[in-house]
Structures are given as C-alpha cells and as structure tokens.
Coordinates of N, CA and C in Angstrom, one line a residue:
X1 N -32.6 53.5 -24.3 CA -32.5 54.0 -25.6 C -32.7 52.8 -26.6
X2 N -33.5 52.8 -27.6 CA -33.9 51.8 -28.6 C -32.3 51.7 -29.7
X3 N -32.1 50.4 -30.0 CA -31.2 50.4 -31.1 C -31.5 50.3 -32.6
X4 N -31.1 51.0 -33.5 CA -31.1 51.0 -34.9 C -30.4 50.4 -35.7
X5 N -31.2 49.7 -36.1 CA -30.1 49.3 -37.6 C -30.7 49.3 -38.8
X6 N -29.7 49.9 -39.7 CA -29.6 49.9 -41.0 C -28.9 49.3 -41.7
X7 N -29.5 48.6 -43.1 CA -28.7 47.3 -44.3 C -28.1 48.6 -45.0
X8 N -27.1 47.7 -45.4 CA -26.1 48.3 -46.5 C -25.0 47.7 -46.7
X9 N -24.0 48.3 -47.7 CA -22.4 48.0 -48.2 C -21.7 48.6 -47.3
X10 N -20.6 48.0 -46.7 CA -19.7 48.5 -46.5 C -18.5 49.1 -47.8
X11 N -18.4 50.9 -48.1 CA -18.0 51.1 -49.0 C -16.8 51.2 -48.6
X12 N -16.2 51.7 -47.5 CA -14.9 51.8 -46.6 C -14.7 51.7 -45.4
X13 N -13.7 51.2 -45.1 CA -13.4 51.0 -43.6 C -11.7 51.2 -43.1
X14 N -11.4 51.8 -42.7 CA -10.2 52.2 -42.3 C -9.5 51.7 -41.1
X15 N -9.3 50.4 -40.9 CA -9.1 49.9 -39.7 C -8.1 50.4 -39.3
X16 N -7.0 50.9 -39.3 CA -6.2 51.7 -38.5 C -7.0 52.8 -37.7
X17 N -8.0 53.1 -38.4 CA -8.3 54.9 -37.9 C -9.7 54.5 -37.3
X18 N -10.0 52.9 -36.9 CA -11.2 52.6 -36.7 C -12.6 53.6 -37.2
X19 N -12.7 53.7 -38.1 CA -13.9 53.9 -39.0 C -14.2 54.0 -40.3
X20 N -15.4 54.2 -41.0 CA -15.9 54.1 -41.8 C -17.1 54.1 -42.7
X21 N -17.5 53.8 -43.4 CA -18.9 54.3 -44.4 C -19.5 53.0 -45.0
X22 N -20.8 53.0 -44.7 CA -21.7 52.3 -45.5 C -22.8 52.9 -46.6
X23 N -23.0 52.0 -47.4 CA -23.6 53.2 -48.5 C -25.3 52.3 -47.9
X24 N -26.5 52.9 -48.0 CA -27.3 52.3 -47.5 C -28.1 51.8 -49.1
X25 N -28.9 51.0 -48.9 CA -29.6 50.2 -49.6 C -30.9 50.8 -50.2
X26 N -31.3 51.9 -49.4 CA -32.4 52.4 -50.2 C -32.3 54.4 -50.7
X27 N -30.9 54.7 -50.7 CA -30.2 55.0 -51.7 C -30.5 56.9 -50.3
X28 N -30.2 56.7 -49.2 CA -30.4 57.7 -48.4 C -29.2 57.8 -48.3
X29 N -28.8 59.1 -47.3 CA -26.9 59.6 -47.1 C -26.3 58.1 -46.7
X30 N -25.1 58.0 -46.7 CA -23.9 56.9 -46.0 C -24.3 57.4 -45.0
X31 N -24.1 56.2 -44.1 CA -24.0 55.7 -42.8 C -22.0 55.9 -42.0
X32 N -22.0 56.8 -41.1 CA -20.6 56.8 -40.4 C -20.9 55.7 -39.6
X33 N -19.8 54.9 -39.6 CA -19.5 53.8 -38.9 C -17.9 53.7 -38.2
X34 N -18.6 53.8 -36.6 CA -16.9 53.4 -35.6 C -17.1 52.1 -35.6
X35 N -15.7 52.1 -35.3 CA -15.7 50.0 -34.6 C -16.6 49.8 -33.2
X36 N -16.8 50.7 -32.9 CA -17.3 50.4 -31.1 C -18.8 50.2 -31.5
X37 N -19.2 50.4 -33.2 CA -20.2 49.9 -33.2 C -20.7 48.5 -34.0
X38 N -19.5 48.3 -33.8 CA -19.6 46.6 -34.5 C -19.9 45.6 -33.3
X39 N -20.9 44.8 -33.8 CA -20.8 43.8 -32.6 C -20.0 42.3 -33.2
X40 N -19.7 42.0 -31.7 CA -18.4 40.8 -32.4 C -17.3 40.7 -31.0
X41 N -16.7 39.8 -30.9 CA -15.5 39.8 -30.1 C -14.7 39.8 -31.2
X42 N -13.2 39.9 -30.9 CA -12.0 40.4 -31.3 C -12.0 41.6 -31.9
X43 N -11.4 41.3 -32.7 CA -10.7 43.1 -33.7 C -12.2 43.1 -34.5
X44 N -12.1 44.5 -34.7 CA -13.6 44.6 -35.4 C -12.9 45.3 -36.1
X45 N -13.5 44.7 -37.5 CA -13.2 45.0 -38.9 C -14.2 45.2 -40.0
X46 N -14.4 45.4 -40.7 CA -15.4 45.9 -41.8 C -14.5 45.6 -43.3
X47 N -15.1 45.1 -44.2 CA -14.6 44.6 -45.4 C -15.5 45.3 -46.4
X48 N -14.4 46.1 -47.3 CA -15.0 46.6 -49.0 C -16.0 45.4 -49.7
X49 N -17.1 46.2 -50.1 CA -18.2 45.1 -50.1 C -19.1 44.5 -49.9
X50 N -18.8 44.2 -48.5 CA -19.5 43.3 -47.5 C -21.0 43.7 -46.9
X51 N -21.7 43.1 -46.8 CA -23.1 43.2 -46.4 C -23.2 43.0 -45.0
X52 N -23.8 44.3 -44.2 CA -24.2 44.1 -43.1 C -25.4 44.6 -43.1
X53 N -25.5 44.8 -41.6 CA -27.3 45.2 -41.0 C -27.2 45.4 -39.3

C-alpha cells in the first residue's frame, strides 16, 4: 500500500485521547489524525499551530 501525505495545521490534538485534526492548506475537509500516525520515537504529540506534512 502507497503512503500519503498531506501539509497542514495542526488545529488540535488531544494527547491524552491520542488524537486529532489538521486543517489542510488547500482549504479541503480536516484531516483525522491518531498518534500511530505520527512518525518519531517517543510520545507522539502534535502542537496547536504547528506545521506538518
């Protein structure tokens, strides 16, 4: 299976409840976001704000 990614804001992230929403960049629905899909070692976290991809 091919992986996707999409740029955007992180608008929230709920690290207790591991998840969250990104608002996308070219103005299509939010993006659901789990932590299992963060890449990274340790705690995966997502910050109000913050620019990923």
């Amino acid at each position: 299976m091919s992986e996707v990614r999409e740029s955007g804001i992180v608008e929230k992230f709920d690290a207790r409840r591991g998840f969250g929403f990104i608002t996308r960049e070219d103005d299509k629905p939010n993006i659901f976001v789990h932590y299992t899909n963060i890449n990274g070692e340790g705690y995966k976290e997502l910050k109000p704000d913050e620019k990923v991809t």
